[in-house]
Coordinates of N, CA and C in Angstrom, one line a residue:
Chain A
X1 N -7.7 -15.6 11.8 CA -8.6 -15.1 10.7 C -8.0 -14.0 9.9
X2 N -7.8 -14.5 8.6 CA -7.1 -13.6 8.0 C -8.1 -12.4 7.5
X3 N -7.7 -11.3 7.6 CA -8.5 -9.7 7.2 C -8.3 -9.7 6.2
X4 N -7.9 -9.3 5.1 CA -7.7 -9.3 3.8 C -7.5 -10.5 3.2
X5 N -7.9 -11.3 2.3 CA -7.5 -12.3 1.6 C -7.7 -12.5 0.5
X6 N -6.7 -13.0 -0.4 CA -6.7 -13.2 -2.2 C -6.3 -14.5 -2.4
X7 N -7.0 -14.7 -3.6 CA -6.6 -15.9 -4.1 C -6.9 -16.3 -5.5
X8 N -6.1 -16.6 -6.3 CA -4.4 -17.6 -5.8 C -3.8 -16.6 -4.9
X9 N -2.4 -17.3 -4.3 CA -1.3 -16.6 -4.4 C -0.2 -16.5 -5.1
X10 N -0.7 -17.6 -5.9 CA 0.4 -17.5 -7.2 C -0.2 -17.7 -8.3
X11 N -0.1 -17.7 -9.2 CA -0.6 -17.4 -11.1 C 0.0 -17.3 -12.2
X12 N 0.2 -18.7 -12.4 CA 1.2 -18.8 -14.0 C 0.3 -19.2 -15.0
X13 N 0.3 -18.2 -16.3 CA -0.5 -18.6 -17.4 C 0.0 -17.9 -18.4
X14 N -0.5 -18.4 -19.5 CA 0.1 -18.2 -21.0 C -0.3 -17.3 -21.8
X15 N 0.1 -16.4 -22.2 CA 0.0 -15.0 -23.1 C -1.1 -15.2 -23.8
X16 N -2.5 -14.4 -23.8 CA -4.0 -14.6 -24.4 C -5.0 -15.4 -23.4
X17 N -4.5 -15.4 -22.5 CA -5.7 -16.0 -21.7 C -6.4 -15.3 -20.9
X18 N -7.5 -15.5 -20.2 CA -8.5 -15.0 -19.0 C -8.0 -15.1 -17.7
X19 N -8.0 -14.5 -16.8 CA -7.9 -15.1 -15.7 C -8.4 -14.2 -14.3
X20 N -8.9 -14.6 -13.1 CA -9.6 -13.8 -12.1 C -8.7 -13.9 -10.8
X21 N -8.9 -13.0 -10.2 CA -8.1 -12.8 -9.0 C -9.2 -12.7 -8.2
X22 N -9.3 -13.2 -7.1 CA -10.3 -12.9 -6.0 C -9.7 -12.0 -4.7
X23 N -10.9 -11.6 -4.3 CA -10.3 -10.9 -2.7 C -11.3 -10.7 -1.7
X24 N -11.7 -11.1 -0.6 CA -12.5 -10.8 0.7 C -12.0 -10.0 1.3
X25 N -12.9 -9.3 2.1 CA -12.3 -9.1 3.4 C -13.2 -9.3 4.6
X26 N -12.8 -9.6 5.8 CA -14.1 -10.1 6.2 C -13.8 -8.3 8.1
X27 N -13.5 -7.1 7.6 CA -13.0 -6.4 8.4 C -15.0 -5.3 8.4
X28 N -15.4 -5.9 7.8 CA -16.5 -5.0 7.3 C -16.3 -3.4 6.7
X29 N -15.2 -3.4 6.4 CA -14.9 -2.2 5.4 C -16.2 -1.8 4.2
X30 N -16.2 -0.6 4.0 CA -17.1 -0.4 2.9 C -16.4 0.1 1.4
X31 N -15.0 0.5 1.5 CA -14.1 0.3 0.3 C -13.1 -0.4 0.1
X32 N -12.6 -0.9 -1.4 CA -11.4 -2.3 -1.3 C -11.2 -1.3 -2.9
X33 N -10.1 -2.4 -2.5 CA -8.8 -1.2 -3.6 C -8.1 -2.5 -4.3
X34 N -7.6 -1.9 -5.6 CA -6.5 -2.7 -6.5 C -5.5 -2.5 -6.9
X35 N -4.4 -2.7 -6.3 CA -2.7 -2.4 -6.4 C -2.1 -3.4 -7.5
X36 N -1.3 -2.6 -8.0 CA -0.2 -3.5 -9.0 C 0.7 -3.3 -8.3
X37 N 1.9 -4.2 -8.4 CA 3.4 -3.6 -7.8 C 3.9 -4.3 -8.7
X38 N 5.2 -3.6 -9.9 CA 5.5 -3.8 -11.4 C 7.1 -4.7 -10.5
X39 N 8.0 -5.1 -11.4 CA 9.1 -5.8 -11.5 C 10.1 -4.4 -10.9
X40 N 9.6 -3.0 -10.9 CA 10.8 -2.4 -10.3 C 10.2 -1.5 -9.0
X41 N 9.5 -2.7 -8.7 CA 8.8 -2.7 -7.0 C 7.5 -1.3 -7.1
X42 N 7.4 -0.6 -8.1 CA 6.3 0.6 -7.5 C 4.9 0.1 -8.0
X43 N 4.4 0.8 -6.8 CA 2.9 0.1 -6.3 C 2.3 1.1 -6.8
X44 N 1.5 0.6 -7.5 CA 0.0 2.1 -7.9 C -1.1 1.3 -8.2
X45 N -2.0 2.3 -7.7 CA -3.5 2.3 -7.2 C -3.9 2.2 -8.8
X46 N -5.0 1.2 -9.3 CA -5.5 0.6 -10.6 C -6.9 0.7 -10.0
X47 N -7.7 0.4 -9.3 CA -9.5 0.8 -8.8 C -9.4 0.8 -7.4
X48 N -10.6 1.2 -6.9 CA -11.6 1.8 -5.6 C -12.6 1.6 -6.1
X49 N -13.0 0.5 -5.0 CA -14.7 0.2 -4.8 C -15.1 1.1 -4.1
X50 N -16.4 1.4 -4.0 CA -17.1 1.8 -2.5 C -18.4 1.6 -2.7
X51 N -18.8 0.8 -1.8 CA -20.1 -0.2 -1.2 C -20.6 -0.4 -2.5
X52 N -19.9 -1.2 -3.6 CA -20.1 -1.8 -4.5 C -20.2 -0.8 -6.0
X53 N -20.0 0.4 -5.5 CA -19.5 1.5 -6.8 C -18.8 1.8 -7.1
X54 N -18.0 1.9 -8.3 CA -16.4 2.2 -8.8 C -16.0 4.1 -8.5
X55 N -15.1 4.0 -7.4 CA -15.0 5.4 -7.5 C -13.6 6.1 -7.7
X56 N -12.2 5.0 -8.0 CA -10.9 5.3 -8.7 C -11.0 4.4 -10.0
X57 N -10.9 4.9 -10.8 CA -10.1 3.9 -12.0 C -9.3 4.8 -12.6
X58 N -7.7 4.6 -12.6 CA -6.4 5.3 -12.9 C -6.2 4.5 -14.2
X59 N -6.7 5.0 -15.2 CA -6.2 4.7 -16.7 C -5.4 3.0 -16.3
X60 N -6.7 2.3 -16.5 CA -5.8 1.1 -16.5 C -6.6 0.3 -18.3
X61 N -6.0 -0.6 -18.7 CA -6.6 -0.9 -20.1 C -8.1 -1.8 -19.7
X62 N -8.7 -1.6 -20.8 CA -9.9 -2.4 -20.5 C -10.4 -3.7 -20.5
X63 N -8.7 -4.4 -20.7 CA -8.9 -5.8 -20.3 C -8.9 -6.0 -18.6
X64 N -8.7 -5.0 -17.9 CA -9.0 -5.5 -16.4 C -9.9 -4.9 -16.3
X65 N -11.2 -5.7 -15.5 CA -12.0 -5.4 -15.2 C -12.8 -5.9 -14.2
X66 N -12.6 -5.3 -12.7 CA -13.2 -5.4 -11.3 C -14.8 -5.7 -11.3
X67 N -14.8 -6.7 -10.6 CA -16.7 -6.8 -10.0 C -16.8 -6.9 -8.5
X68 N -17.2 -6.3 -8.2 CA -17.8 -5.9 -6.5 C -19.1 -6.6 -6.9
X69 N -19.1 -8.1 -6.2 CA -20.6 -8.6 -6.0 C -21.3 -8.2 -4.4
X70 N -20.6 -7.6 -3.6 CA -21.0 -7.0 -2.5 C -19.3 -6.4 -2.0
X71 N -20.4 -6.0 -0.6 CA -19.1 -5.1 0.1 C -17.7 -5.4 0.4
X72 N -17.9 -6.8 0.6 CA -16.8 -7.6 0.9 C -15.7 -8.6 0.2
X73 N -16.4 -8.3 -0.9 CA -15.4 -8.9 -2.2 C -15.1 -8.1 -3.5
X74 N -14.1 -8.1 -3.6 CA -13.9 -7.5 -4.9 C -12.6 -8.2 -5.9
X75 N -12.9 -8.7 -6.8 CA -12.7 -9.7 -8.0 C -12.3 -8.8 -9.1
X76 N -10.9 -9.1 -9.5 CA -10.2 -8.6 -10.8 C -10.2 -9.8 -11.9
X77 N -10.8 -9.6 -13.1 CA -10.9 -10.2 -14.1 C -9.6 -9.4 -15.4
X78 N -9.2 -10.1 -15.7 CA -8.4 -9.8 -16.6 C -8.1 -10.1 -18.4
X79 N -8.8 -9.8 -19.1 CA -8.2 -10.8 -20.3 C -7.8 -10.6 -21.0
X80 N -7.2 -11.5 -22.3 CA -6.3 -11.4 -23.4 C -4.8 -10.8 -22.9
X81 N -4.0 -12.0 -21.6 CA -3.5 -11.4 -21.0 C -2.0 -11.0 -21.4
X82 N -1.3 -10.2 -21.2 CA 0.4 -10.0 -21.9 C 1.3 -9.7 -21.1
X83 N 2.5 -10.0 -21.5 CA 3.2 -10.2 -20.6 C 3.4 -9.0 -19.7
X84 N 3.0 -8.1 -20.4 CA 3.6 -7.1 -19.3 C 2.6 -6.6 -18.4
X85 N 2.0 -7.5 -17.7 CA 0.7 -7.8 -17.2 C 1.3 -8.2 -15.6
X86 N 2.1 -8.8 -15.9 CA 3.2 -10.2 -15.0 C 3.6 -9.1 -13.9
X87 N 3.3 -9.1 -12.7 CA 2.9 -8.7 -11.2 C 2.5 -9.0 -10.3
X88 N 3.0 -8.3 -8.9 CA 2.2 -8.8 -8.3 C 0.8 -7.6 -7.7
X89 N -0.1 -8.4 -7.5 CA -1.7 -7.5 -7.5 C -1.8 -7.8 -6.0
X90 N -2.0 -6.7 -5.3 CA -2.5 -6.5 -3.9 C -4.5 -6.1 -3.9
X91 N -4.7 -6.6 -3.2 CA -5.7 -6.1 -2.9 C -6.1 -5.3 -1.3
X92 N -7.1 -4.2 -1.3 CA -7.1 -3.4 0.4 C -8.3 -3.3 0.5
X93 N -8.6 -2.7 1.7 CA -9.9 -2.3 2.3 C -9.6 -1.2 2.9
X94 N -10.7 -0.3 3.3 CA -10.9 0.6 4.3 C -11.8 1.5 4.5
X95 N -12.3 2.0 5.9 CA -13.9 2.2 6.4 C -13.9 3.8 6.8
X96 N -15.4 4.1 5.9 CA -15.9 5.3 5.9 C -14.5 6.4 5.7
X97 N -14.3 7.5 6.6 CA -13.5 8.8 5.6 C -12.5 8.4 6.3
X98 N -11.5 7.6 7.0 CA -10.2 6.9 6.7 C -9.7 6.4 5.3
X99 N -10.2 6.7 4.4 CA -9.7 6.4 3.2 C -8.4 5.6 3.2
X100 N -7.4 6.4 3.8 CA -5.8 6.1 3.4 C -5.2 5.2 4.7
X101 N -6.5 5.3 5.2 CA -5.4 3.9 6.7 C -6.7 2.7 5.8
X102 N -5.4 2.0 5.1 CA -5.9 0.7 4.5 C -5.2 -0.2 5.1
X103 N -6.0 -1.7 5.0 CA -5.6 -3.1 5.0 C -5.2 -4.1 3.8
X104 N -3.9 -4.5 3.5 CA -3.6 -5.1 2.6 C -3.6 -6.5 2.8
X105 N -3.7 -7.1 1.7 CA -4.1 -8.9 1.3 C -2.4 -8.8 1.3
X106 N -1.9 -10.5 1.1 CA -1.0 -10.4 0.7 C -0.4 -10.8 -0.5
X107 N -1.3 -10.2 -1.4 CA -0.8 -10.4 -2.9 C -0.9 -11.5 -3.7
X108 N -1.2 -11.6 -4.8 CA -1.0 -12.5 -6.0 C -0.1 -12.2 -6.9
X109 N 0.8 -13.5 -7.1 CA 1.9 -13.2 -7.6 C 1.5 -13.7 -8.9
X110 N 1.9 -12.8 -10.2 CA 1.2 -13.3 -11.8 C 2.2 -13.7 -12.7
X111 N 2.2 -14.6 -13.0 CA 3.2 -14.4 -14.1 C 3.0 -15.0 -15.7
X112 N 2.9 -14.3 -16.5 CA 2.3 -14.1 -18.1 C 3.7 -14.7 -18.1
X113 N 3.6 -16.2 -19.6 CA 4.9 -16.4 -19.9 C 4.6 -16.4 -21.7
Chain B
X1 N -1.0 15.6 -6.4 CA -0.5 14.6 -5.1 C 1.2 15.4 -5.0
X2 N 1.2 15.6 -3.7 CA 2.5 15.8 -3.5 C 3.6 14.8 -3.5
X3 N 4.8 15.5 -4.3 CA 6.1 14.8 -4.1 C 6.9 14.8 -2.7
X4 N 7.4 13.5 -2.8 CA 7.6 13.0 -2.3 C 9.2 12.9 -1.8
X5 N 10.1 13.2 -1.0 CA 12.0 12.5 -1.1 C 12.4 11.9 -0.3
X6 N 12.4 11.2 -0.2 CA 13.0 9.9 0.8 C 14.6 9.1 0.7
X7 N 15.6 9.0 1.7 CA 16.4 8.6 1.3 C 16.1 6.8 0.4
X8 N 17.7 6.6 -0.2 CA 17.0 5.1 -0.8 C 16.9 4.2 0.0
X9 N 17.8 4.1 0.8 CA 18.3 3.3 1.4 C 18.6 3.8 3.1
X10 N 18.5 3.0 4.3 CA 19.1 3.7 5.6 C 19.5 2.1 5.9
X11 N 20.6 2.3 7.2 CA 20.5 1.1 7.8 C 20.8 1.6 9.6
X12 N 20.4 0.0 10.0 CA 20.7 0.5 12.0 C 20.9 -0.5 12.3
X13 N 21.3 -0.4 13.6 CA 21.7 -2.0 14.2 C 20.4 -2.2 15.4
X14 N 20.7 -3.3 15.2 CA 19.0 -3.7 16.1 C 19.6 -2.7 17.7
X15 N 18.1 -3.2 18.3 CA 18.0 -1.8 19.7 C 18.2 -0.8 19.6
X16 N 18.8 -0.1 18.5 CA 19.1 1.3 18.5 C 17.7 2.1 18.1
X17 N 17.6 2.9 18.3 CA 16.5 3.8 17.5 C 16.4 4.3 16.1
X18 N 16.2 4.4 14.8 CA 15.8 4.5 13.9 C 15.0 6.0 13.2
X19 N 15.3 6.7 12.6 CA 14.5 8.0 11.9 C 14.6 7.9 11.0
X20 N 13.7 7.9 10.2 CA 13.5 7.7 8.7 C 12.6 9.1 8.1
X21 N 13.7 10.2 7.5 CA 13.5 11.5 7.3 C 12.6 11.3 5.9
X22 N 11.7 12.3 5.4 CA 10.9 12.3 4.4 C 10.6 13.6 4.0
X23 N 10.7 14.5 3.1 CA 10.3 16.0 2.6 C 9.2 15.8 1.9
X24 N 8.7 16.3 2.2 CA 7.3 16.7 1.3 C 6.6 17.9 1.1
X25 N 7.7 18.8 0.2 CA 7.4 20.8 0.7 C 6.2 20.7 -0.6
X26 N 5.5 19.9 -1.0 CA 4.2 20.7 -2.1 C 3.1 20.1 -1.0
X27 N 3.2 19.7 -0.2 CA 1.9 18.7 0.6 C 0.8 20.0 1.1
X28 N -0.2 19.8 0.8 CA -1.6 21.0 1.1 C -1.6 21.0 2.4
X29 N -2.6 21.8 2.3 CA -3.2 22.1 4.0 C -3.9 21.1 4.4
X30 N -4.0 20.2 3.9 CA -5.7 19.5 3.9 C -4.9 18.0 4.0
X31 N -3.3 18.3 3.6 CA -3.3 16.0 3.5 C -2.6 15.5 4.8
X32 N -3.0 14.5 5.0 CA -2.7 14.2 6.2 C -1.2 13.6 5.7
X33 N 0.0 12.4 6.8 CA 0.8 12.3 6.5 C 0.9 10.7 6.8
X34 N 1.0 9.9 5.9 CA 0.7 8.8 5.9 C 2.4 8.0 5.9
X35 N 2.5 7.1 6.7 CA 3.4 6.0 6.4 C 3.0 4.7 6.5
X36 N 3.2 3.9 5.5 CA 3.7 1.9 5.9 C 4.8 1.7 5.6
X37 N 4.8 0.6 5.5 CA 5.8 -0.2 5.7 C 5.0 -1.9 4.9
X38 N 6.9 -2.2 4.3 CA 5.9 -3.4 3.0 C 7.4 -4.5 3.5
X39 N 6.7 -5.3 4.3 CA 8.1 -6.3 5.1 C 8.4 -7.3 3.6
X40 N 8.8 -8.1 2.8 CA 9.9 -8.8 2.6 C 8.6 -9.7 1.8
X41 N 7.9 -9.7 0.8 CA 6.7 -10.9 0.5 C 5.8 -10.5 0.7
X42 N 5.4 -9.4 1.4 CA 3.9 -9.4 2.0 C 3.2 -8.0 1.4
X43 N 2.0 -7.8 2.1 CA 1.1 -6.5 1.5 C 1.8 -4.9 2.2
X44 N 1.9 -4.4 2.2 CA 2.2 -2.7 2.6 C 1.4 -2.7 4.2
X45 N 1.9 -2.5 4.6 CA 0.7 -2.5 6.4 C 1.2 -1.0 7.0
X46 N 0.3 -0.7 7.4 CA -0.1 1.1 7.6 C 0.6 1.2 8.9
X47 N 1.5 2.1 9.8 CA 2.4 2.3 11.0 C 1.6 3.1 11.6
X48 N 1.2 4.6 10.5 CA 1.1 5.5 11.3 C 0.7 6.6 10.3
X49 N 0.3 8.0 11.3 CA -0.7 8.8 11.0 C -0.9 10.2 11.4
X50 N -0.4 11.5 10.5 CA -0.6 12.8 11.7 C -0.9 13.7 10.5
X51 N -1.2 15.1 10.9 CA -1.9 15.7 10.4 C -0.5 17.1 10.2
X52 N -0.9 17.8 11.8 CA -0.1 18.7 12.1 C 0.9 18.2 13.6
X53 N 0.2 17.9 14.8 CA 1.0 17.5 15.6 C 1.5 15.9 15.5
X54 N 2.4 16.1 16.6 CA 3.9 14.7 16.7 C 2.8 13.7 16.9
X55 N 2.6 12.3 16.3 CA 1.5 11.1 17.0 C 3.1 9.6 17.2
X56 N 2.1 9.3 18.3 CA 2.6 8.2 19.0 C 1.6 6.6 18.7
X57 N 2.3 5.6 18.4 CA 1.7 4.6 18.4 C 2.4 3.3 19.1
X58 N 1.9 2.4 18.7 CA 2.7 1.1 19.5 C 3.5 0.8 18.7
X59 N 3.9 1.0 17.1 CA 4.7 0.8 16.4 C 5.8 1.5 16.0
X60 N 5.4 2.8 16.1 CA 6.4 4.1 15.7 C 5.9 5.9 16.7
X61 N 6.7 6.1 16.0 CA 6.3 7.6 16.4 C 6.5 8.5 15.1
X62 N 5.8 10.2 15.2 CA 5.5 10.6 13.9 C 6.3 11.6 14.3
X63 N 7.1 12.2 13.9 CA 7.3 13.7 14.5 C 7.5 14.6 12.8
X64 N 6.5 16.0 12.9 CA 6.2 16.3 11.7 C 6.7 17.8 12.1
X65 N 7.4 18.5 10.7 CA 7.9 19.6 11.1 C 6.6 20.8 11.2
X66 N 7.1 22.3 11.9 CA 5.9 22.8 12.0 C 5.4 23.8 11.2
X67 N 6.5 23.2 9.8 CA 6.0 24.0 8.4 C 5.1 23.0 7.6
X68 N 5.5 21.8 7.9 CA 4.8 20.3 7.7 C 5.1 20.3 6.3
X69 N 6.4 20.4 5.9 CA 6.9 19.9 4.5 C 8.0 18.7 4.9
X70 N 8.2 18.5 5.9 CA 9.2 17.4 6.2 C 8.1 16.8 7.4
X71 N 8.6 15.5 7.4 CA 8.5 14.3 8.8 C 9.5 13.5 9.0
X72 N 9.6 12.9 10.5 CA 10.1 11.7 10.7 C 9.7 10.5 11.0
X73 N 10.1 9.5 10.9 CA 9.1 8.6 11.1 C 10.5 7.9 12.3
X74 N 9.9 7.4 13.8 CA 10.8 7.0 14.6 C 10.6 5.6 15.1
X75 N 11.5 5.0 14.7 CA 11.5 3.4 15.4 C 12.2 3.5 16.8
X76 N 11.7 3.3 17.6 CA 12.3 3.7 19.1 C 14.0 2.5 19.0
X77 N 13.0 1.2 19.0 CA 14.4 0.3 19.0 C 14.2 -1.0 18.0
X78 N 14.7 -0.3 16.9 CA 14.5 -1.2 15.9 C 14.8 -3.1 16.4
X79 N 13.9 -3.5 15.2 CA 14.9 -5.5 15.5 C 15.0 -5.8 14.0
X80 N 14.7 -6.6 14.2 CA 15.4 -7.8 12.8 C 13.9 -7.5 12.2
X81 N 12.9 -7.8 12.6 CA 11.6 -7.6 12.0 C 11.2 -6.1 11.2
X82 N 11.7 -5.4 11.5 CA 11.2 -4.2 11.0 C 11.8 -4.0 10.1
X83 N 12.8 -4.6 9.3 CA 13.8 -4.3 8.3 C 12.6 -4.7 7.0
X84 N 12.8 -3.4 6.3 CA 10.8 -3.3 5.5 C 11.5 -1.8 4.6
X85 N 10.4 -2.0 3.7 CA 10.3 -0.7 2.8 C 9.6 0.4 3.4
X86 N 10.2 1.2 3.8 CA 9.1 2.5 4.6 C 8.8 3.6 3.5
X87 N 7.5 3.4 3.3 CA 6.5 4.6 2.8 C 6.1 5.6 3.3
X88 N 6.3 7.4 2.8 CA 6.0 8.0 3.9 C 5.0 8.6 2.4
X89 N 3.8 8.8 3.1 CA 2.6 9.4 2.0 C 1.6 10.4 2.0
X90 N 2.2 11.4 1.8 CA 1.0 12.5 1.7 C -0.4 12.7 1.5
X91 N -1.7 12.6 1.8 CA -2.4 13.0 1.2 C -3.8 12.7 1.9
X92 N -4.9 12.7 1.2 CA -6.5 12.7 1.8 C -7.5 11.5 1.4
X93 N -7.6 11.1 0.1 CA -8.4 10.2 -0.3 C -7.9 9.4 -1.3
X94 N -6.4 9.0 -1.2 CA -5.4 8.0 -2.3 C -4.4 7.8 -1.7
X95 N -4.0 6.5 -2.0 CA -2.3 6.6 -1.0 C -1.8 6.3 -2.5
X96 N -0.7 7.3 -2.5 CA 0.0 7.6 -3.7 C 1.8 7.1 -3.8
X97 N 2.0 5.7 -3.7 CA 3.3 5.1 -2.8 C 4.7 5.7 -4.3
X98 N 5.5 5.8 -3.6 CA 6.6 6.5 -3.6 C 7.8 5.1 -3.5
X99 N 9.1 5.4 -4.1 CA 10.3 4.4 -4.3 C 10.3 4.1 -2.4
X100 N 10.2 5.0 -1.5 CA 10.6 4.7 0.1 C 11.8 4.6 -0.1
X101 N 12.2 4.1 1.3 CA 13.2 3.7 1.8 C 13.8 2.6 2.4
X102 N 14.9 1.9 1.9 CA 15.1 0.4 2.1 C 15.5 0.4 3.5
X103 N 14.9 0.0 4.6 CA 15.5 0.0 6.0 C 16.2 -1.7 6.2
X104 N 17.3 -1.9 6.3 CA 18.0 -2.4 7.1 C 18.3 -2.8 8.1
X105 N 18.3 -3.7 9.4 CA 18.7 -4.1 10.6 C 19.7 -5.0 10.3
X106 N 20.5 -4.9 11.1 CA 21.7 -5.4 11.2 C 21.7 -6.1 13.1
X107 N 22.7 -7.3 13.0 CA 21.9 -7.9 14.5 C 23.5 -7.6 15.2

């Protein structure tokens, strides 16, 4: 049973489009997180859910935009998308004031052509 | 968020033991000391965890100096599997990842 999970795991689409990334976790965590990791491997933190309220958003543009329909899912919507978009997106989880011992998905790989 | 220095790169030969050194002289009183590890394709997965004293786990061991601007992070006896990006991360309510360190095993 996988603890973290996203889907796709892969994602090719064409410059101007929409597209959603999904993520579960089924660990009953009450916060889930959204990682980029860019073409020169560094990973940074893009949102934090917690129990369905946004409590990180790190200057990301306002075509991404997360929905927490409950505790256990959290969904990145993306649009009018450009290339320099093209990543791979992790998604995490983790319970009450552990904040920083998280559980990672194993990514969606994007690629804007 | 405190900076971070890590070598770029280490390597070891499997069975041997492993230390993967990390400075962190701006780190507060208050952040704990975080490392994962991000194997080859996959998500970042969490090793380990201390504050002030040395912690032991089934994956690594922590040993943190007792000014707590440096740590180590210890693989008793590395293998082929551990050969991974090691993250060592400062802090309280953000993991703030850093270039790491490319670890190596050699068989």
């Amino acid at each position: 049973d996988t603890a973290v999970s996203q889907t796709p795991k892969y994602l090719v689409t064409q410059m101007g489009n929409d597209k959603s990334i999904k993520c579960e976790q089924n660990l009953g965590h009450d916060t889930m997180y959204w990682y980029k990791q860019d073409s020169k491997k560094f990973l940074k933190i893009m949102f934090s859910y917690n129990n369905k309220e946004l409590i990180i958003n790190e200057t990301v543009p306002n075509r991404f935009s997360p929905k927490s329909p409950d505790k256990a899912h959290l969904n990145l919507h993306i649009n009018s998308l450009e290339l320099g978009d093209s990543a791979v997106y992790f998604c995490a989880s983790s319970y009450g004031q552990l904040k920083n011992i998280q559980y990672f998905g194993a990514g969606t790989r994007l690629s804007v052509l | 968020d405190a900076k971070t220095t890590q070598p770029n790169s280490m390597e070891s030969n499997e069975e041997e033991p492993v230390h993967l050194p990390c400075n962190h002289s701006t780190i507060s009183g208050t952040d704990y000391i975080h490392w994962y590890r991000q194997l080859p394709s996959q998500g970042p997965e969490y090793v380990i965890h201390g504050l002030t004293s040395n912690v032991n786990n089934r994956m690594a061991s922590l040993a943190i100096a007792e000014d707590r601007k440096s740590s180590t992070l210890i693989l008793h006896r590395a293998t082929l599997r551990d050969a991974a990006v090691y993250y060592c991360i400062p802090g309280r309510n953000k993991l703030v990842f850093g270039a790491g360190t490319i670890l190596r095993v050699k068989s």
